[in-house]
Structure formats: C-alpha cells, structure tokens
Amino acid sequence: MTKPAGKGINILWAQVFSWTFLALIIFLLFFHEGVTIVQSIVRTICYTCFFAMIVYINTLVLVPHVYRRRSKWLYVLLVVVLLVAVTWSYIGVDLLLEWYVFRTEDKPMKVPPLRVYMGLFFLNTIIYLFSLPVRLAFDYVVMRGQQEQLQRRTAEAELNLLKAQVQPHFLFNTLNNIYFVAQRESPNTAMLLERLSNIMRYFVDEGPKERIPLTREIDFINDYIHLEKLRMRHPMQTDFQISGEVNQVTIPPMLLIPLVENVFKHGVNKRSESNTLAMKMVLDQVQLELTVVNPLFEDQEPLQRDGNGLTNLQNRLQLLYGQNFTLRTEKKDGQFIAYLKIPLS
C-alpha cells in the first residue's frame, strides 16, 4: 500500500528525531563515565544500531508474525531471547573495539564498568516498551490508509454509477409505457419488462447505498436468474433454498450477485440439457452463508471458467470486512462450488 508522500516524510522525520535523541543520551552516558569522545561516538553508533534492532525486529517481525499469528508465550520467549542477546552483544562489541580499534601500547584496555551495562540493559527494556506504541502507531497509519482507499473507491464507484444513470426517470417512464402496451399484446413480454425494470431500479436506487435489505438483494437475484434463463436453449433447473429469518437483515448491495453471475458467465453450456443452479442460503444471528453449485462441463475450455468477478468480489470483501469473511471455490464430483460467509453485524 502506497502512503501519501506527506505522511511518509512525517514518519521518517519522527524516526530520525527519536534515534538522534536516543543516540545523544547514549553518548552522554559513556562520556560521563570517562570514555573518550571518539570511543563514545563509535560506541554510540553501535549501540544505537542494537536498539534499532530491538524496535524493528519487535514491530516488523515478532508482533505481526508471532504474537498475532502463532503463540503469545512464544512471543514472550523470543522477546526475552532478543533482549538478552542484545545485552551480551554490548560486551562483545566493547571487547572487540578495545582489542582491535582503541588499544595502543601506551594505553591499557579500558572497558566501561558494569553499571554502564546495567544502564544499557535498562534502556533495552525501555526501548522494547517504546516499540509497542510504535507498532500501534504503524497499525493506525495502515488503517487510515485503508479507510482512505475505501473512501476513494466508494467515491469512484458512486461517480461511475452516476455516469451510467443517463436520464433514469425518462428511461423508466418509457419502460412503463412499453409495459402497459405489452400487457395487452403479450403478457409474457410485459413480465420480462417488469423484471428488467426491477433490475434497473435496483442499480439506480440501491446501488449507491451502504447497506440494503437482504430481501431486496434476493429479489434482484431472482429477477437476474429469470432473465438469464431466457438465453438458454434448454430449460435450466434452479433451486434457491433459504434457511433463517431474512426480514431484518441488511447487507452491502451487489455483494451476492457475483457468485450467481459467475455461473451464467462460466458455468453453463447452452447446448446441454443438464444445466443446473443450486443455491443455499443459511442465516443466523451473526453470519450469512451462501453456497452456489453448478455442474462442470468437460467440453468447455478451462479459460472459460476463469474471470475477474470473483477476484473483484474478494477485493471488495477485504475492504468491507478485513479478514473476517470466507470466500472459497472448489471443483468436486463434477461440480463447481462457491462458498461465501460474511458477518451480519
């Protein structure tokens, strides 16, 4: 995710200021103990790098990949190992510097006293505790970026929808006029026009909303299926089962239709007499589950079953629910099965 340039610069300068301030404290700590200026500068650079290791290993590795995905006890153990390893590294670095860098024939080796290392160990703990709010701040920046991205995509979707709504009232009035004529001449045509009008009104009236009644989405799916079945050379068997109370449920618009649309785009064979569509919707107090099943046909090209509809749905679900959803597809026993589970709260 690309962050705005201004935010990236602010975060960078905040880190530069923090590490510079910490390096100054370390320098004064050594200089106060009688260490020369050159040695204090070299040790300050080395120790600041060690402190940076604590912060960035904890915030970029341990917290996201161990604390959140694995075991909290393993995270605690790895933090202790990290702090101890860094503390012992201080002694090793000091010995190497005294033996190979600062040592001369007329000057004995001088290693800082134990209280300096105790002070650095205390700083280790402080730095570790400081890395926790740093991680929270990073998560906040990421969350804000995702929210802004969602707002931009929502605004773009609304703009595209407005562009597509070319004089909708005029169009609906024209359809109504055709509908009344068709009622007298061809009742079946009138019924089709009514379903088409319902679909168009759904896009115009419900599309821009954040949430709509589930019953409205179900009616839209039924109208869509009915019109798509007209293109079939042979009758298509459909079965739509609903288990649970739907009257008080609301969901984002056009969230379920991609699973049905995918069937008619990639899961039917117009020459076959065995096209079927089975859907099962199960609702409870906290979640909605939808399973869509259609047959696979061996004479179809594999690429014909691929498309962007489910990929776009996956991206939209991530923006709406984060990781709190399930969308999976599988091929089993000659059937293509799509499964969706979303929270209702």
PDB file of N, CA, C and O in Angstrom, residues 72-82:
ATOM      1  N   LYS A  72       1.381 -16.500  21.947  1.00  0.00           N
ATOM      2  CA  LYS A  72       1.811 -15.357  22.753  1.00  0.00           C
ATOM      3  C   LYS A  72       2.960 -15.746  23.672  1.00  0.00           C
ATOM      4  O   LYS A  72       3.836 -14.918  23.968  1.00  0.00           O
ATOM      5  N   TRP A  73       2.966 -16.988  24.162  1.00  0.00           N
ATOM      6  CA  TRP A  73       4.074 -17.431  25.010  1.00  0.00           C
ATOM      7  C   TRP A  73       5.363 -17.521  24.202  1.00  0.00           C
ATOM      8  O   TRP A  73       6.450 -17.190  24.714  1.00  0.00           O
ATOM      9  N   LEU A  74       5.278 -17.966  22.965  1.00  0.00           N
ATOM     10  CA  LEU A  74       6.461 -17.985  22.106  1.00  0.00           C
ATOM     11  C   LEU A  74       6.957 -16.569  21.874  1.00  0.00           C
ATOM     12  O   LEU A  74       8.172 -16.319  21.839  1.00  0.00           O
ATOM     13  N   TYR A  75       6.039 -15.624  21.738  1.00  0.00           N
ATOM     14  CA  TYR A  75       6.428 -14.224  21.565  1.00  0.00           C
ATOM     15  C   TYR A  75       7.202 -13.718  22.781  1.00  0.00           C
ATOM     16  O   TYR A  75       8.246 -13.074  22.633  1.00  0.00           O
ATOM     17  N   VAL A  76       6.707 -14.008  23.998  1.00  0.00           N
ATOM     18  CA  VAL A  76       7.397 -13.580  25.217  1.00  0.00           C
ATOM     19  C   VAL A  76       8.788 -14.187  25.280  1.00  0.00           C
ATOM     20  O   VAL A  76       9.771 -13.502  25.613  1.00  0.00           O
ATOM     21  N   LEU A  77       8.894 -15.475  24.946  1.00  0.00           N
ATOM     22  CA  LEU A  77      10.196 -16.137  24.977  1.00  0.00           C
ATOM     23  C   LEU A  77      11.163 -15.494  23.989  1.00  0.00           C
ATOM     24  O   LEU A  77      12.333 -15.239  24.330  1.00  0.00           O
ATOM     25  N   LEU A  78      10.701 -15.207  22.786  1.00  0.00           N
ATOM     26  CA  LEU A  78      11.576 -14.605  21.784  1.00  0.00           C
ATOM     27  C   LEU A  78      11.985 -13.185  22.173  1.00  0.00           C
ATOM     28  O   LEU A  78      13.101 -12.753  21.870  1.00  0.00           O
ATOM     29  N   VAL A  79      11.097 -12.448  22.848  1.00  0.00           N
ATOM     30  CA  VAL A  79      11.457 -11.105  23.315  1.00  0.00           C
ATOM     31  C   VAL A  79      12.573 -11.188  24.347  1.00  0.00           C
ATOM     32  O   VAL A  79      13.544 -10.410  24.305  1.00  0.00           O
ATOM     33  N   VAL A  80      12.444 -12.124  25.291  1.00  0.00           N
ATOM     34  CA  VAL A  80      13.493 -12.292  26.309  1.00  0.00           C
ATOM     35  C   VAL A  80      14.814 -12.666  25.650  1.00  0.00           C
ATOM     36  O   VAL A  80      15.886 -12.123  25.988  1.00  0.00           O
ATOM     37  N   VAL A  81      14.763 -13.602  24.691  1.00  0.00           N
ATOM     38  CA  VAL A  81      15.985 -14.007  23.987  1.00  0.00           C
ATOM     39  C   VAL A  81      16.594 -12.815  23.260  1.00  0.00           C
ATOM     40  O   VAL A  81      17.827 -12.616  23.277  1.00  0.00           O
ATOM     41  N   LEU A  82      15.756 -12.006  22.631  1.00  0.00           N
ATOM     42  CA  LEU A  82      16.256 -10.832  21.913  1.00  0.00           C
ATOM     43  C   LEU A  82      16.942  -9.855  22.846  1.00  0.00           C
ATOM     44  O   LEU A  82      18.054  -9.367  22.563  1.00  0.00           O
TER      45      LEU A  82
END
